Tab-separated table of C-alpha atoms and ligand atoms in Angstrom:
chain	number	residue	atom	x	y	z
A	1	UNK	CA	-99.940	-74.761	16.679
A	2	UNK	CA	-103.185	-74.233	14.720
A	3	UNK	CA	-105.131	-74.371	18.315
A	4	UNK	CA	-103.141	-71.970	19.762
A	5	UNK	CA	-104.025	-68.149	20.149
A	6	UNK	CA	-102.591	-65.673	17.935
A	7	UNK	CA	-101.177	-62.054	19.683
A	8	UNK	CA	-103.664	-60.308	17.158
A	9	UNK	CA	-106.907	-61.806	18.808
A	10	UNK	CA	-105.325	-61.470	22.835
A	11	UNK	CA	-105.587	-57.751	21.366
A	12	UNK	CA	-108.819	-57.453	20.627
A	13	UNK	CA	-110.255	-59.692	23.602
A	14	UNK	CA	-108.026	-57.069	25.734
A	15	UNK	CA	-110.042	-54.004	23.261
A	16	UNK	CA	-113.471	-55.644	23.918
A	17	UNK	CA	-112.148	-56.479	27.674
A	18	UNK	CA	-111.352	-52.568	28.221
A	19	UNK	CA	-113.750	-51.239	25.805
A	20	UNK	CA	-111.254	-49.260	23.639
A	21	UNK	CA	-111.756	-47.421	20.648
A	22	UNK	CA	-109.390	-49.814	18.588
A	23	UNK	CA	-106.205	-47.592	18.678
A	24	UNK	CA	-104.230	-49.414	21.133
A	25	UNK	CA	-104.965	-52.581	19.039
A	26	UNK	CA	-103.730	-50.887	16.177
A	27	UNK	CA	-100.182	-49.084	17.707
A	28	UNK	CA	-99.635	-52.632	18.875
A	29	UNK	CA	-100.306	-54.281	15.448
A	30	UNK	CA	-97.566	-51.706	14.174
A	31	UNK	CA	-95.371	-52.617	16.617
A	32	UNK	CA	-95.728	-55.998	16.115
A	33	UNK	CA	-94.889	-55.475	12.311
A	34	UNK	CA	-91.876	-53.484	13.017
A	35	UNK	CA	-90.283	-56.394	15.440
A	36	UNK	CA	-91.181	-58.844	12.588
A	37	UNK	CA	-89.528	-56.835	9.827
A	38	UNK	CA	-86.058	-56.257	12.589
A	39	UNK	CA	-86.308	-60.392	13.417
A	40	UNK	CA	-86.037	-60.566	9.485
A	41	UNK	CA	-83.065	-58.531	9.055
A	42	UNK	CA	-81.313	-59.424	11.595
A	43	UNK	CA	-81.763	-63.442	10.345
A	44	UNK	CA	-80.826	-62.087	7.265
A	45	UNK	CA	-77.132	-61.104	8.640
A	46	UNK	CA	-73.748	-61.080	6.052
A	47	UNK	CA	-76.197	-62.537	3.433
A	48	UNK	CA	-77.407	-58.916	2.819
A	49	UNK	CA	-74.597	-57.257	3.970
A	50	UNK	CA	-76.364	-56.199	7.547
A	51	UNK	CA	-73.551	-56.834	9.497
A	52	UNK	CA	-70.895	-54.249	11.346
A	53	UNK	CA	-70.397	-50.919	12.098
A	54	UNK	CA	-72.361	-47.973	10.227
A	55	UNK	CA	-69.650	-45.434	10.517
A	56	UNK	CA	-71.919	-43.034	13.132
A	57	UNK	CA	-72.158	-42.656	16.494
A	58	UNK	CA	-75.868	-42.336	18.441
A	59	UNK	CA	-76.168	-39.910	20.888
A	60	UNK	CA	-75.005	-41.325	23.800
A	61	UNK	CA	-71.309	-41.522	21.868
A	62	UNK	CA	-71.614	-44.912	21.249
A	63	UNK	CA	-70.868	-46.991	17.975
A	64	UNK	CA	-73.606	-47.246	15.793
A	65	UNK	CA	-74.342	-50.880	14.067
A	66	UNK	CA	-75.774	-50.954	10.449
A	67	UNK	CA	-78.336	-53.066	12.047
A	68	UNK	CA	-78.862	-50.336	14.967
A	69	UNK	CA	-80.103	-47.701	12.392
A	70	UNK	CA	-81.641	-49.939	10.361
A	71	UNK	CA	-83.895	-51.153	13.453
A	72	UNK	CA	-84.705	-47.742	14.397
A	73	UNK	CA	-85.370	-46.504	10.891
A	74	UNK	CA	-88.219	-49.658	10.631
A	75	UNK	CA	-89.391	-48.706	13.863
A	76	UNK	CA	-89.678	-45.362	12.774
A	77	UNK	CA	-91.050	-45.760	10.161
A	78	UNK	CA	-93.823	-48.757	10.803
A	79	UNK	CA	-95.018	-46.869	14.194
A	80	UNK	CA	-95.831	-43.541	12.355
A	81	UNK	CA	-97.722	-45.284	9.641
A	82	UNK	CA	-101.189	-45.873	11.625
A	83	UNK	CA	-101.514	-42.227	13.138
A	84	UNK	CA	-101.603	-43.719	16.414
A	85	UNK	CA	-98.991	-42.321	18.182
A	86	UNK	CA	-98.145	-38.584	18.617
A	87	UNK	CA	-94.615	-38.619	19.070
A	88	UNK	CA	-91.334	-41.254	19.712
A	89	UNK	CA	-88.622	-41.448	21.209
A	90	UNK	CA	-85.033	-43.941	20.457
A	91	UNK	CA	-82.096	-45.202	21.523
A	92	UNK	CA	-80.936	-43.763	18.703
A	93	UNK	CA	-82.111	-40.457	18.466
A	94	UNK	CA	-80.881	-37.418	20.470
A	95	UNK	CA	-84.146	-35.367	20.540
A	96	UNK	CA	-87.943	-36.916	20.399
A	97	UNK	CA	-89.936	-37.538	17.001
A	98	UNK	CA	-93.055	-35.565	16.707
A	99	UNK	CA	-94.919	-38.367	14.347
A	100	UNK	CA	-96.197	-35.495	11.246
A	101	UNK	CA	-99.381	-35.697	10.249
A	102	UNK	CA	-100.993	-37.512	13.752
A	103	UNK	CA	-102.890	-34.735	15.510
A	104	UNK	CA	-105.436	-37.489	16.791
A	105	UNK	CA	-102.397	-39.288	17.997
A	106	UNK	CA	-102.878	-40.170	22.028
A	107	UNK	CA	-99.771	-42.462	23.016
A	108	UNK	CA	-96.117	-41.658	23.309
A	109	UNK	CA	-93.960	-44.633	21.770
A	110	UNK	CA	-89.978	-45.276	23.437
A	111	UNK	CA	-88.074	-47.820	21.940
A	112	UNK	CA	-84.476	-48.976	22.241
A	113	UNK	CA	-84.621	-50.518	18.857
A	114	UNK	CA	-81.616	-53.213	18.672
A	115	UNK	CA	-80.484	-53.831	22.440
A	116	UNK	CA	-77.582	-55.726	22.776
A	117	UNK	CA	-75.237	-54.411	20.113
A	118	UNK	CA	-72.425	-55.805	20.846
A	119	UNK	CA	-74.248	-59.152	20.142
A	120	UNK	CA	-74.715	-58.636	16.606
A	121	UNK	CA	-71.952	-59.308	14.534
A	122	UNK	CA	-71.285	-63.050	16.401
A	123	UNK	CA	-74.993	-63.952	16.287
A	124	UNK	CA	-75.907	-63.926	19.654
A	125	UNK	CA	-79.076	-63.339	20.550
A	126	UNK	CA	-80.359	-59.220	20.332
A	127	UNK	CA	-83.727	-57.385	21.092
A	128	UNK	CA	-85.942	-54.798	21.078
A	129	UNK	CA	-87.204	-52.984	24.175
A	130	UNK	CA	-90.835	-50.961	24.152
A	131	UNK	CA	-92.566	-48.686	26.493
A	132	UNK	CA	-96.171	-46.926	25.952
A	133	UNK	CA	-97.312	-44.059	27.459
A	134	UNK	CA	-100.587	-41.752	26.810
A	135	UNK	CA	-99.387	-38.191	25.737
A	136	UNK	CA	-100.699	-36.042	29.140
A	137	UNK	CA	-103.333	-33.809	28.221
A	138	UNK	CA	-102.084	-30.328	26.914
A	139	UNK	CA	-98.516	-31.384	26.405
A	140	UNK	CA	-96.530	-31.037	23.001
A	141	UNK	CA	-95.211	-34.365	22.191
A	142	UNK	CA	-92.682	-32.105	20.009
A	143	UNK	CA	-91.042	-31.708	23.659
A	144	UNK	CA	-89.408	-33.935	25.730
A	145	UNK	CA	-91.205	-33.125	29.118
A	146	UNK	CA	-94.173	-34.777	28.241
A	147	UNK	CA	-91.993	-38.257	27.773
A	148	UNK	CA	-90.664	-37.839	31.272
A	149	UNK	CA	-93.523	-39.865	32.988
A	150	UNK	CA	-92.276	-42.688	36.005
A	151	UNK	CA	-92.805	-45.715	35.046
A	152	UNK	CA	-95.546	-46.309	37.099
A	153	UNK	CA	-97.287	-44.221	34.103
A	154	UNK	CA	-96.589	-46.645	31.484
A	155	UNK	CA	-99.575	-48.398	29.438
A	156	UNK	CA	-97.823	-51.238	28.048
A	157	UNK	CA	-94.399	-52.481	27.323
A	158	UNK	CA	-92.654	-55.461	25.965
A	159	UNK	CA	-89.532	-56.688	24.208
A	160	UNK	CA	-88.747	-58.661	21.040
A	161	UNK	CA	-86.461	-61.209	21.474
A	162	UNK	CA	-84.245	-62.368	18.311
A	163	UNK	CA	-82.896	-65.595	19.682
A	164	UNK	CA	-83.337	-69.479	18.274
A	165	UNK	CA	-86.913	-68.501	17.810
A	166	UNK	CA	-88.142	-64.657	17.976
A	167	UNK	CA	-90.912	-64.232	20.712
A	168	UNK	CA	-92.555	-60.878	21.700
A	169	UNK	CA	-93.008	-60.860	25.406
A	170	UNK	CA	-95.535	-58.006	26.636
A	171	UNK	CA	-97.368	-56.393	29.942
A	172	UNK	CA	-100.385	-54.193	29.269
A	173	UNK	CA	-100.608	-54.439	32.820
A	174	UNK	CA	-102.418	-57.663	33.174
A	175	UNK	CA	-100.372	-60.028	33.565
A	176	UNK	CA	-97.122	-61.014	31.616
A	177	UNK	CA	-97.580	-63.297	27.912
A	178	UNK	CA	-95.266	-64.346	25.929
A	179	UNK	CA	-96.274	-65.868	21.731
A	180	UNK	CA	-93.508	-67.226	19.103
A	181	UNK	CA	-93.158	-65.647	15.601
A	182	UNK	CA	-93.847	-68.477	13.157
A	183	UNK	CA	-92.013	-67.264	10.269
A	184	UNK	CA	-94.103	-68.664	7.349
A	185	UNK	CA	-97.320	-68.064	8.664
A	186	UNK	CA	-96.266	-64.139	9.937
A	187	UNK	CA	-97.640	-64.486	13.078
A	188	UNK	CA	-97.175	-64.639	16.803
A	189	UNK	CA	-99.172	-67.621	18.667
A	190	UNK	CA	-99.111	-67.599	22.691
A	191	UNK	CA	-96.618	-69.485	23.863
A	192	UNK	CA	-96.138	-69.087	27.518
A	193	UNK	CA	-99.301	-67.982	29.016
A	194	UNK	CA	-99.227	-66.036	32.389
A	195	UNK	CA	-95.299	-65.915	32.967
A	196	UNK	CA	-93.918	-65.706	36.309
A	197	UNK	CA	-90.328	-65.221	37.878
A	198	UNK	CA	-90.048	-67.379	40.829
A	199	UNK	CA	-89.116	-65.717	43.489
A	200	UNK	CA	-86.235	-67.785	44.726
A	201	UNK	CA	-83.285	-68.612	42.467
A	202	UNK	CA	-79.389	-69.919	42.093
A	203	UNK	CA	-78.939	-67.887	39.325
A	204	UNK	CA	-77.618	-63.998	38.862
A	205	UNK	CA	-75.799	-62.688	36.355
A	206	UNK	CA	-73.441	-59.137	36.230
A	207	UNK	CA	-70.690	-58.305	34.094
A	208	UNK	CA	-67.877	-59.193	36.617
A	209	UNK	CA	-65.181	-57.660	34.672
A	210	UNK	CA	-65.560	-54.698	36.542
A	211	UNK	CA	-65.744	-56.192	39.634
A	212	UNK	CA	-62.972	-54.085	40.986
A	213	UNK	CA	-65.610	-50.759	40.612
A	214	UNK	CA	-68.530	-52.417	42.547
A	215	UNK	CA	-69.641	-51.231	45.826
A	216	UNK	CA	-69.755	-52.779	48.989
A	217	UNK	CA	-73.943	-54.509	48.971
A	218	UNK	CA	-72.905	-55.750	45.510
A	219	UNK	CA	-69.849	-56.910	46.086
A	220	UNK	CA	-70.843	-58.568	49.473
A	221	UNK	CA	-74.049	-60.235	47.185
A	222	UNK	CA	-71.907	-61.929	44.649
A	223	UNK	CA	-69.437	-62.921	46.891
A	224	UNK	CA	-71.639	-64.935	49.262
A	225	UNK	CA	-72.817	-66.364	46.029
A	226	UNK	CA	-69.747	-67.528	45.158
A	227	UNK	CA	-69.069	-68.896	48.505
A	228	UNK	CA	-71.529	-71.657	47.766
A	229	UNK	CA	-72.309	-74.363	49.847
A	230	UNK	CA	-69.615	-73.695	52.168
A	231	UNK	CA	-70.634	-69.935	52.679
A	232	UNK	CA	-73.735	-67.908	54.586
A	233	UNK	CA	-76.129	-68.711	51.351
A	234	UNK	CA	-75.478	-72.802	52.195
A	235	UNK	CA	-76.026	-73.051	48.117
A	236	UNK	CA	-73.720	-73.219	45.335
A	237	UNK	CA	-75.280	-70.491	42.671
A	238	UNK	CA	-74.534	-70.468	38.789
A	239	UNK	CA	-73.630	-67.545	36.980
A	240	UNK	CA	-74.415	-65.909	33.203
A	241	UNK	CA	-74.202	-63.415	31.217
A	242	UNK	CA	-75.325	-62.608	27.762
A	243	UNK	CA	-74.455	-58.963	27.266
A	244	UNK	CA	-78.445	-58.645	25.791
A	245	UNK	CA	-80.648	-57.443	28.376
A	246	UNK	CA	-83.518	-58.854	26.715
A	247	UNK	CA	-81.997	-62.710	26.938
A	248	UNK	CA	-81.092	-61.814	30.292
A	249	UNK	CA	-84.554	-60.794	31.381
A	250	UNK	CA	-86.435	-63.819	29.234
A	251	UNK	CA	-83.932	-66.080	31.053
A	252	UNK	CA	-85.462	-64.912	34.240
A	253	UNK	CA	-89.148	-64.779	33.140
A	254	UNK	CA	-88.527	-68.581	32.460
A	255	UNK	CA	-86.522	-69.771	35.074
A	256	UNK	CA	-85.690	-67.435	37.764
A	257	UNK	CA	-82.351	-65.870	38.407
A	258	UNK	CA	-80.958	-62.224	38.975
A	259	UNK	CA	-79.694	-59.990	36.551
A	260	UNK	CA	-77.512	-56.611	37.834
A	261	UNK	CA	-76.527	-53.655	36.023
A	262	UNK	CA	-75.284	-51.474	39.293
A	263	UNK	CA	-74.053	-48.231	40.246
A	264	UNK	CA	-70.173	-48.323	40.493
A	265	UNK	CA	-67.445	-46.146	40.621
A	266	UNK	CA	-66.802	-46.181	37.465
A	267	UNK	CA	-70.360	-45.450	35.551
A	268	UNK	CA	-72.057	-43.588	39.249
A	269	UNK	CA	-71.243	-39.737	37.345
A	270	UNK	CA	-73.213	-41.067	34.672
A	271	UNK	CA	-75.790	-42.439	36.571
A	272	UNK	CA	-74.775	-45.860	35.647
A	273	UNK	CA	-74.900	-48.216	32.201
A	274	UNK	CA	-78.746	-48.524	31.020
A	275	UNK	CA	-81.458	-45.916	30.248
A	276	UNK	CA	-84.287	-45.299	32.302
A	277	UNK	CA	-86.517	-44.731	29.776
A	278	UNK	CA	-86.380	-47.420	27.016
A	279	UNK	CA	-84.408	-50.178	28.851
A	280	UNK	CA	-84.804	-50.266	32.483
A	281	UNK	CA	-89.106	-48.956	33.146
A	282	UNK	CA	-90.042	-51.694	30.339
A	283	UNK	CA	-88.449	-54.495	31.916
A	284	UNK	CA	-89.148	-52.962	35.465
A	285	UNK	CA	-92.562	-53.339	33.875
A	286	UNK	CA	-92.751	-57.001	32.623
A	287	UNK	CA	-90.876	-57.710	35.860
A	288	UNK	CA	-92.780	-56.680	38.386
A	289	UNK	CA	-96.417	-57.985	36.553
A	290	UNK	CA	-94.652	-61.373	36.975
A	291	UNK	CA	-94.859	-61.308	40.299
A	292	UNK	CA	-90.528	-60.119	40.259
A	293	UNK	CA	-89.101	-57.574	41.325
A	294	UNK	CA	-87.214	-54.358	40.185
A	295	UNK	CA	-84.532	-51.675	42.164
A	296	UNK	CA	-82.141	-49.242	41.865
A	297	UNK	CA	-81.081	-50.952	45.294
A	298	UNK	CA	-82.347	-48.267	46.897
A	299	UNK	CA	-85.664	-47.000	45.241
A	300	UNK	CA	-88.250	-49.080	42.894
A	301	UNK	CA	-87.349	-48.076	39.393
A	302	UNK	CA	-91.017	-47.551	38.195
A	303	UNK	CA	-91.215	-44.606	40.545
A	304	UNK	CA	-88.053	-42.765	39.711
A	305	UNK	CA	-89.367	-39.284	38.212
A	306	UNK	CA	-87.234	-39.135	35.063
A	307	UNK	CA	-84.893	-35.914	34.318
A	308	UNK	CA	-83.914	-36.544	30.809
A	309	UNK	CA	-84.743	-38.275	27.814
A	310	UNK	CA	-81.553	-40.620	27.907
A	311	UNK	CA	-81.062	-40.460	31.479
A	312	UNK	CA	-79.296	-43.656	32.410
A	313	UNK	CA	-79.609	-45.459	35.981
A	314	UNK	CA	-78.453	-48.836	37.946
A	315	UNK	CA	-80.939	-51.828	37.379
A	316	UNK	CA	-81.336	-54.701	39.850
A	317	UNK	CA	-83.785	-57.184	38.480
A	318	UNK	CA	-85.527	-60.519	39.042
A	319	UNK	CA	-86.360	-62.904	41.810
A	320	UNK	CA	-87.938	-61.407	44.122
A	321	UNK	CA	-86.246	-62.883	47.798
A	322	UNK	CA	-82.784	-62.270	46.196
A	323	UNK	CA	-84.057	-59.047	44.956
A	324	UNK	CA	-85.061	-57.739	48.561
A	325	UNK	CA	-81.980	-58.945	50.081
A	326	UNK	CA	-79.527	-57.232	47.664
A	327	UNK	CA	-81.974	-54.413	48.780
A	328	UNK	CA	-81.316	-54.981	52.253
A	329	UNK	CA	-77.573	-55.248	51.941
A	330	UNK	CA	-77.858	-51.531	50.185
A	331	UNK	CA	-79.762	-50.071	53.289
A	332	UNK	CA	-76.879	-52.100	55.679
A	333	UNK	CA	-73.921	-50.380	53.673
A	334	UNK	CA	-71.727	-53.229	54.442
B	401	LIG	P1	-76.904	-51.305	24.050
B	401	LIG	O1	-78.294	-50.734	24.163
B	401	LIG	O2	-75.939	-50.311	23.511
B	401	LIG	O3	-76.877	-52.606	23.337
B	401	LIG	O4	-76.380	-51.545	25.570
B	401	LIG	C1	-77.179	-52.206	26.495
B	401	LIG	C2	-76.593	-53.569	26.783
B	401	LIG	C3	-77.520	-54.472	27.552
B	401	LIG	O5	-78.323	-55.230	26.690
B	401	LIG	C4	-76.554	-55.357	28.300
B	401	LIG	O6	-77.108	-55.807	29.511
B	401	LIG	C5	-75.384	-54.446	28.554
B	401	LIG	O7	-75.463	-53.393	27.612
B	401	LIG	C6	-74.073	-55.170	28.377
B	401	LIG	O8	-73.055	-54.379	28.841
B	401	LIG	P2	-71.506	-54.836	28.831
B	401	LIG	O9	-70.968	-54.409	27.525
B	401	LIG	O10	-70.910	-54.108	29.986
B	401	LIG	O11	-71.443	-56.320	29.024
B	402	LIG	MG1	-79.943	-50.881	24.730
């Protein structure tokens, strides 16, 4: 371990690389903290009483954990410390955060700050999900509009992943790193250098419960999956799923696979289950700079133009040959 590089000094090679003014370094040091203070809390569990419900709902009318608000109240908090960023914007919150006090403040910070709720309570492994962007010039990070960027737009992103060990995966753009918290020395060391999603996999994972919603490319996907040997893929395939998009997607950035989150009768009004924003552009993101790739099944997700804050849209993710044919299957309507 003690020859291995630590996050902190990948930042500043990546500051002397770019020949930055030190700011990004220091929003990412902040974020860093804040991920190391949620990984603490949420090892900490029934010991301290961090466990089930808080007795609120978030915005989108969902159940809000004790560890959900605590999350986004240390993300909150820890990201507005440094000045760095102008405004935020949660999970958790209905309207943005204008960050007081930061006039100098040139990057917009969206978080989902404890993914995978529903994880919690039976220790199973939860995350948090990051996305930077630069605040456009003229625009009033007090508004939402100047959040509402494509993903192509984003500066960095990442996710912190709470599972046997905590890792922080992240993308400035450059490639996709991941580095493992050591707990008594309070820092991440690189890990897995340079990650990549193969591009062919017998892996894919969707909540099949609601199988009887899907729509015809999905449904015709998972079925010749199933189909095995014996069907038109001529392989057997395995299936998970983890209910933590954050394990799903580290599955994948180790060993391949597919993970689904479609459009189907059932969430289509909505615009389907995850949020553009803080869920789906970040790991679009990471994704695609390891070499994966990332769809609606019909249009790349990094180039959707967002309409709202909370906006919420289908995400098919992963290797990229199974990727492209699910896409395929979409334009055949079969
Ligand atoms: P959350 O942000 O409220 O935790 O919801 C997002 C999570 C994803 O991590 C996961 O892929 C999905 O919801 C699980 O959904 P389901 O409950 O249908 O299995
Ligand atoms: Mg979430």
């Amino acid at each position: 371990m003690y020859r291995r590089t630590t996050l902190s000094h990948n930042l500043l090679d990546e500051q002397r690389r770019l020949g930055g003014s030190g700011s990004f370094t220091a929003l990412m040091t902040d974020i860093l903290t804040a991920c190391k203070m949620v990984a603490h809390e949420v090892n900490q569990g029934a010991l301290v009483g961090n466990l089930g419900v808080a007795g609120s709902e978030n915005v989108q009318g969902e159940e809000q954990k004790k560890l959900d608000v605590l999350a986004n109240d240390i993300f909150l908090h820890m990201n507005a410390l440094g000045g760095n960023y102008a405004g935020m914007a949660s999970e958790e919150l209905e309207d943005v955060h204008a960050v007081k006090g930061s006039a100098d403040g040139r990057y917009l910070l969206l978080f989902d700050p404890l993914d995978g709720s529903s994880n919690i309570d039976i220790n199973i492994s939860v995350g948090s999900i990051f996305s930077i962007l630069r605040l456009p010039d003229g625009a009033s990070p007090n508004s939402a509009d100047a959040f509402l960027q494509p993903g192509v737009k984003q500066v960095a992103a990442g996710y912190a992943l709470y599972g046997s060990s905590t890792m922080l995966v992240l993308t400035t753009g450059n490639g996709v790193h991941g580095y493992t918290l050591n707990r008594d020395v309070g820092m991440f060391f690189l890990t897995h250098r340079n990650m990549t999603v193969p591009a062919d996999t017998k892996e894919f994972a969707i909540n099949a419960s609601r199988m009887r919603f899907w729509e015809p490319p999905v449904r015709r996907y998972v079925d010749e999956c199933l189909a095995g040997k014996e069907g038109p893929r001529g392989k057997d395939f395995n299936m998970r799923w983890v209910a933590s998009m954050v394990a799903e997607v580290h599955r994948i950035l180790v060993r391949g696979g597919v993970f689904m989150y479609p459009a189907d009768a059932e969430n289509k009004a909505k615009g389907g289950k995850l949020r553009l924003m803080y869920e789906a552009n970040p790991m679009a993101f990471i994704i695609e700079q390891a070499g994966g790739m990332a769809t609606t099944g019909t249009q790349r997700i990094m180039e959707l133009q967002p309409t709202g804050l909370h906006q919420r849209v289908p995400v098919i993710l992963g290797s990229r040959n199974e990727v492209e044919r699910i896409v395929q299957y979409h334009g055949d309507k079969k």
